[in-house]
Each structure stands twice: as structure tokens, then as C-alpha cells.
mmCIF file of C-alpha atoms and ligand atoms in Angstrom:
data_model
loop_
_atom_site.group_PDB
_atom_site.id
_atom_site.type_symbol
_atom_site.label_atom_id
_atom_site.label_comp_id
_atom_site.label_asym_id
_atom_site.label_seq_id
_atom_site.Cartn_x
_atom_site.Cartn_y
_atom_site.Cartn_z
ATOM 1 C CA MET G 1 -37.123 9.136 -0.461
ATOM 2 C CA GLU G 2 -33.362 9.366 -0.045
ATOM 3 C CA ARG G 3 -32.425 10.494 3.266
ATOM 4 C CA VAL G 4 -29.785 13.307 3.602
ATOM 5 C CA LYS G 5 -26.344 12.401 5.304
ATOM 6 C CA THR G 6 -25.251 14.097 8.383
ATOM 7 C CA MET G 7 -22.242 14.267 10.336
ATOM 8 C CA SER G 8 -23.571 11.836 12.505
ATOM 9 C CA ASP G 9 -23.186 9.464 9.562
ATOM 10 C CA THR G 10 -19.483 8.868 10.626
ATOM 11 C CA VAL G 11 -18.673 5.474 11.108
ATOM 12 C CA SER G 12 -16.470 4.683 14.475
ATOM 13 C CA PHE G 13 -13.786 2.420 14.305
ATOM 14 C CA THR G 14 -10.288 1.371 15.581
ATOM 15 C CA LEU G 15 -7.323 1.996 13.579
ATOM 16 C CA ASP G 16 -4.316 0.367 15.029
ATOM 17 C CA GLY G 17 -6.055 0.368 18.354
ATOM 18 C CA VAL G 18 -7.006 4.134 17.721
ATOM 19 C CA ASP G 19 -10.775 4.732 17.705
ATOM 20 C CA VAL G 20 -11.370 6.818 14.848
ATOM 21 C CA ASP G 21 -14.459 7.834 12.467
ATOM 22 C CA ALA G 22 -14.931 7.365 8.915
ATOM 23 C CA LYS G 23 -16.580 10.210 7.262
ATOM 24 C CA PRO G 24 -19.707 9.432 4.698
ATOM 25 C CA GLY G 25 -17.882 7.377 2.157
ATOM 26 C CA GLU G 26 -14.446 7.508 3.143
ATOM 27 C CA THR G 27 -12.543 3.899 2.699
ATOM 28 C CA ILE G 28 -10.349 2.699 5.229
ATOM 29 C CA TRP G 29 -6.987 4.078 3.002
ATOM 30 C CA GLN G 30 -8.547 7.231 3.326
ATOM 31 C CA VAL G 31 -8.913 7.704 6.839
ATOM 32 C CA ALA G 32 -5.438 6.170 7.527
ATOM 33 C CA GLN G 33 -3.898 8.860 5.119
ATOM 34 C CA ARG G 34 -6.293 11.780 6.534
ATOM 35 C CA LEU G 35 -4.952 10.686 10.455
ATOM 36 C CA GLY G 36 -1.205 9.962 9.113
ATOM 37 C CA THR G 37 -1.322 6.705 8.700
ATOM 38 C CA GLU G 38 0.647 5.722 5.655
ATOM 39 C CA ILE G 39 -0.238 2.805 3.604
ATOM 40 C CA PRO G 40 0.977 1.957 0.352
ATOM 41 C CA HIS G 41 -0.687 2.124 -2.525
ATOM 42 C CA LEU G 42 -0.278 1.449 -6.278
ATOM 43 C CA CYS G 43 -3.603 1.305 -8.706
ATOM 44 C CA TYR G 44 -5.370 3.525 -6.358
ATOM 45 C CA SER G 45 -4.695 7.789 -6.322
ATOM 46 C CA PRO G 46 -6.045 10.281 -4.020
ATOM 47 C CA ALA G 47 -6.628 12.438 -6.755
ATOM 48 C CA PRO G 48 -10.162 13.678 -6.920
ATOM 49 C CA ASP G 49 -12.879 11.723 -8.737
ATOM 50 C CA TYR G 50 -10.062 8.987 -8.969
ATOM 51 C CA ARG G 51 -12.588 5.750 -8.446
ATOM 52 C CA PRO G 52 -10.460 2.766 -6.762
ATOM 53 C CA ASP G 53 -10.644 -0.324 -8.315
ATOM 54 C CA GLY G 54 -8.626 -2.597 -6.115
ATOM 55 C CA ASN G 55 -6.704 -4.399 -8.654
ATOM 56 C CA CYS G 56 -2.973 -4.372 -7.021
ATOM 57 C CA ARG G 57 -3.345 -5.400 -3.458
ATOM 58 C CA ALA G 58 -0.666 -3.215 -2.278
ATOM 59 C CA CYS G 59 -2.910 -1.531 0.068
ATOM 60 C CA MET G 60 -4.267 -4.728 1.853
ATOM 61 C CA VAL G 61 -4.867 -4.726 5.615
ATOM 62 C CA GLU G 62 -6.083 -6.803 8.779
ATOM 63 C CA ILE G 63 -9.393 -6.791 10.022
ATOM 64 C CA GLU G 64 -9.800 -8.451 13.208
ATOM 65 C CA GLY G 65 -12.521 -11.740 12.926
ATOM 66 C CA GLU G 66 -11.762 -11.626 8.750
ATOM 67 C CA ARG G 67 -10.278 -14.566 6.956
ATOM 68 C CA VAL G 68 -8.522 -12.890 4.014
ATOM 69 C CA LEU G 69 -6.815 -9.440 4.063
ATOM 70 C CA ALA G 70 -8.900 -6.457 2.278
ATOM 71 C CA ALA G 71 -7.637 -3.827 0.137
ATOM 72 C CA SER G 72 -7.980 -0.456 2.109
ATOM 73 C CA CYS G 73 -8.323 1.751 -0.845
ATOM 74 C CA ILE G 74 -12.037 0.063 -1.522
ATOM 75 C CA ARG G 75 -13.134 -1.078 1.826
ATOM 76 C CA LYS G 76 -15.058 0.664 3.649
ATOM 77 C CA PRO G 77 -14.721 0.856 7.815
ATOM 78 C CA ALA G 78 -18.175 -0.790 9.563
ATOM 79 C CA ALA G 79 -18.773 0.191 13.079
ATOM 80 C CA GLY G 80 -16.853 -1.476 15.680
ATOM 81 C CA MET G 81 -14.337 -3.021 12.895
ATOM 82 C CA LYS G 82 -10.926 -2.899 14.125
ATOM 83 C CA VAL G 83 -8.531 -2.564 11.484
ATOM 84 C CA ARG G 84 -4.782 -3.769 11.622
ATOM 85 C CA THR G 85 -2.607 -1.775 9.320
ATOM 86 C CA ALA G 86 0.545 -2.667 10.055
ATOM 87 C CA SER G 87 0.423 -6.471 11.380
ATOM 88 C CA GLU G 88 2.964 -8.739 10.251
ATOM 89 C CA ARG G 89 0.556 -10.472 8.177
ATOM 90 C CA ALA G 90 -0.458 -7.231 6.112
ATOM 91 C CA ARG G 91 2.904 -6.294 5.896
ATOM 92 C CA ALA G 92 4.154 -9.765 4.333
ATOM 93 C CA SER G 93 1.341 -9.556 1.849
ATOM 94 C CA ARG G 94 2.037 -6.021 0.852
ATOM 95 C CA ARG G 95 5.918 -7.016 0.351
ATOM 96 C CA MET G 96 5.018 -10.179 -1.314
ATOM 97 C CA VAL G 97 2.950 -7.901 -3.986
ATOM 98 C CA PHE G 98 5.828 -5.108 -4.632
ATOM 99 C CA GLU G 99 8.471 -8.129 -4.766
ATOM 100 C CA LEU G 100 6.315 -9.466 -7.452
ATOM 101 C CA LEU G 101 5.496 -6.840 -9.215
ATOM 102 C CA VAL G 102 9.448 -5.622 -9.038
ATOM 103 C CA ALA G 103 10.312 -9.347 -10.481
ATOM 104 C CA ASP G 104 8.014 -8.854 -13.562
ATOM 105 C CA GLN G 105 9.495 -5.587 -14.406
ATOM 106 C CA PRO G 106 11.312 -5.773 -18.070
ATOM 107 C CA GLU G 107 15.171 -5.784 -17.899
ATOM 108 C CA PHE G 108 17.059 -2.691 -18.546
ATOM 109 C CA ALA G 109 19.472 -2.256 -20.834
ATOM 110 C CA ALA G 110 22.702 -2.644 -19.664
ATOM 111 C CA PRO G 111 24.743 0.148 -18.893
ATOM 112 C CA PRO G 112 27.657 1.376 -20.582
ATOM 113 C CA ARG G 113 30.782 -0.158 -19.355
ATOM 114 C CA ILE G 114 32.865 2.028 -17.722
ATOM 115 C CA GLU G 115 36.136 1.457 -16.078
ATOM 116 C CA HIS G 116 35.591 2.606 -12.610
ATOM 117 C CA ARG G 117 32.498 0.049 -12.315
ATOM 118 C CA ARG G 118 35.278 -2.751 -12.193
ATOM 119 C CA SER G 119 36.207 -1.548 -8.893
ATOM 120 C CA ARG G 120 32.525 -1.509 -7.238
ATOM 121 C CA PRO G 121 31.938 -4.354 -5.233
ATOM 122 C CA ALA G 122 29.871 -7.286 -5.886
ATOM 123 C CA GLY G 123 26.392 -6.738 -7.637
ATOM 124 C CA PRO G 124 23.157 -6.426 -5.908
ATOM 125 C CA THR G 125 21.363 -9.002 -4.635
ATOM 126 C CA ALA G 126 17.886 -7.545 -4.037
ATOM 127 C CA VAL G 127 15.344 -7.618 -6.889
ATOM 128 C CA HIS G 128 14.470 -4.097 -6.282
ATOM 129 C CA GLU G 129 18.393 -3.329 -6.669
ATOM 130 C CA ARG G 130 19.087 -5.555 -9.892
ATOM 131 C CA ARG G 131 16.205 -3.895 -11.571
ATOM 132 C CA ARG G 132 17.762 -0.321 -10.361
ATOM 133 C CA ILE G 133 14.344 0.549 -8.151
ATOM 134 C CA PRO G 134 15.432 2.946 -5.502
ATOM 135 C CA ALA G 135 14.741 1.536 -2.017
ATOM 136 C CA ALA G 136 12.295 4.726 -1.002
ATOM 137 C CA ALA G 137 10.171 3.934 -4.053
ATOM 138 C CA LEU G 138 9.492 1.065 -2.538
ATOM 139 C CA PRO G 139 8.464 1.788 1.456
ATOM 140 C CA CYS G 140 7.515 -1.515 2.050
ATOM 141 C CA LEU G 141 10.692 -3.208 1.638
ATOM 142 C CA VAL G 142 12.687 -0.573 3.867
ATOM 143 C CA ARG G 143 13.607 -2.235 7.019
ATOM 144 C CA ALA G 144 13.221 -0.186 10.255
HETATM 145 S S1 LIG D 201 -4.099 0.459 -4.218
HETATM 146 FE FE1 LIG D 201 -4.256 -1.159 -5.375
HETATM 147 S S2 LIG D 201 -5.887 -2.473 -4.553
HETATM 148 FE FE2 LIG D 201 -5.516 -0.476 -3.076
#
């Protein structure tokens, strides 16, 4: 006979040093979002009935005691787990994922040659600038 889940089935863990509770079935990403902690995501959407697959690795977080980073969109918290969403290791991993994805994008067609463009300073140097992707669209690249 299947046991009915209740609120007592919440899982207590630590998210960035704060004790939090996950509702039954929630992933680390969902708990973080519910509590206002932003974790980048690409292949997962919080839309209803959207199944996370954990493919893009844009949502990696560090879990104390674990050798490898975890995809927060598919990982469910365990009691006593200590999750760090903004550790240097997690941020560096996410940054690399976004940089590789941006570097793998097709070239845009050359913009029309307009006279006033000649007076602009030398071209952009960051990959996302060369691809004309606004830095705001890549929050992990924006430096505080
Ligand atoms: S959002 Fe793609 S792996 Fe988590």
C-alpha cells in the first residue's frame, strides 16, 4: 500500500548557508527559485508539466562532500545536504558552459556597411559580444 505524502515529508537541507525545506518532489533548482536564489538554466523550464532532463549543465551547483557538481534542475535534495549555488567552482562551471554554447553558435550575417560605423572603437573582444548576444541574456557572464 502506497503511503500518502504529507507536509512532514519535507526535506531539510542547507542552501547557501541557510536552512531550508524542500517540498515533496522539489528539486534543488525549484527550492532555490521559490526562495529567491537565481540559478541559470537553459534546458529546463519551470513551466507546468515540464520534465527536466539535466542536459545543458547550466544549473550546476556544488554539494558538500560530493566529488562532482550536480545539475540542480534534476537533483533532489537530501536531508542534511549542504548546497552551494554560488561557489567559485559552480560559477566557473556554469560560465564555461555558457561560453562554450555561445562559441558554438553560427555566425550572424555581416551587418550592412554604414558610414557612421567607421567611427566606432575597435570591435568587441568577448565571445558573446562578437556574437551580438546581450550580456544581460547571460547572467553568469555579468560581473558584479
Ligand atoms: S537547466 Fe540544463 S541541466 Fe539543468
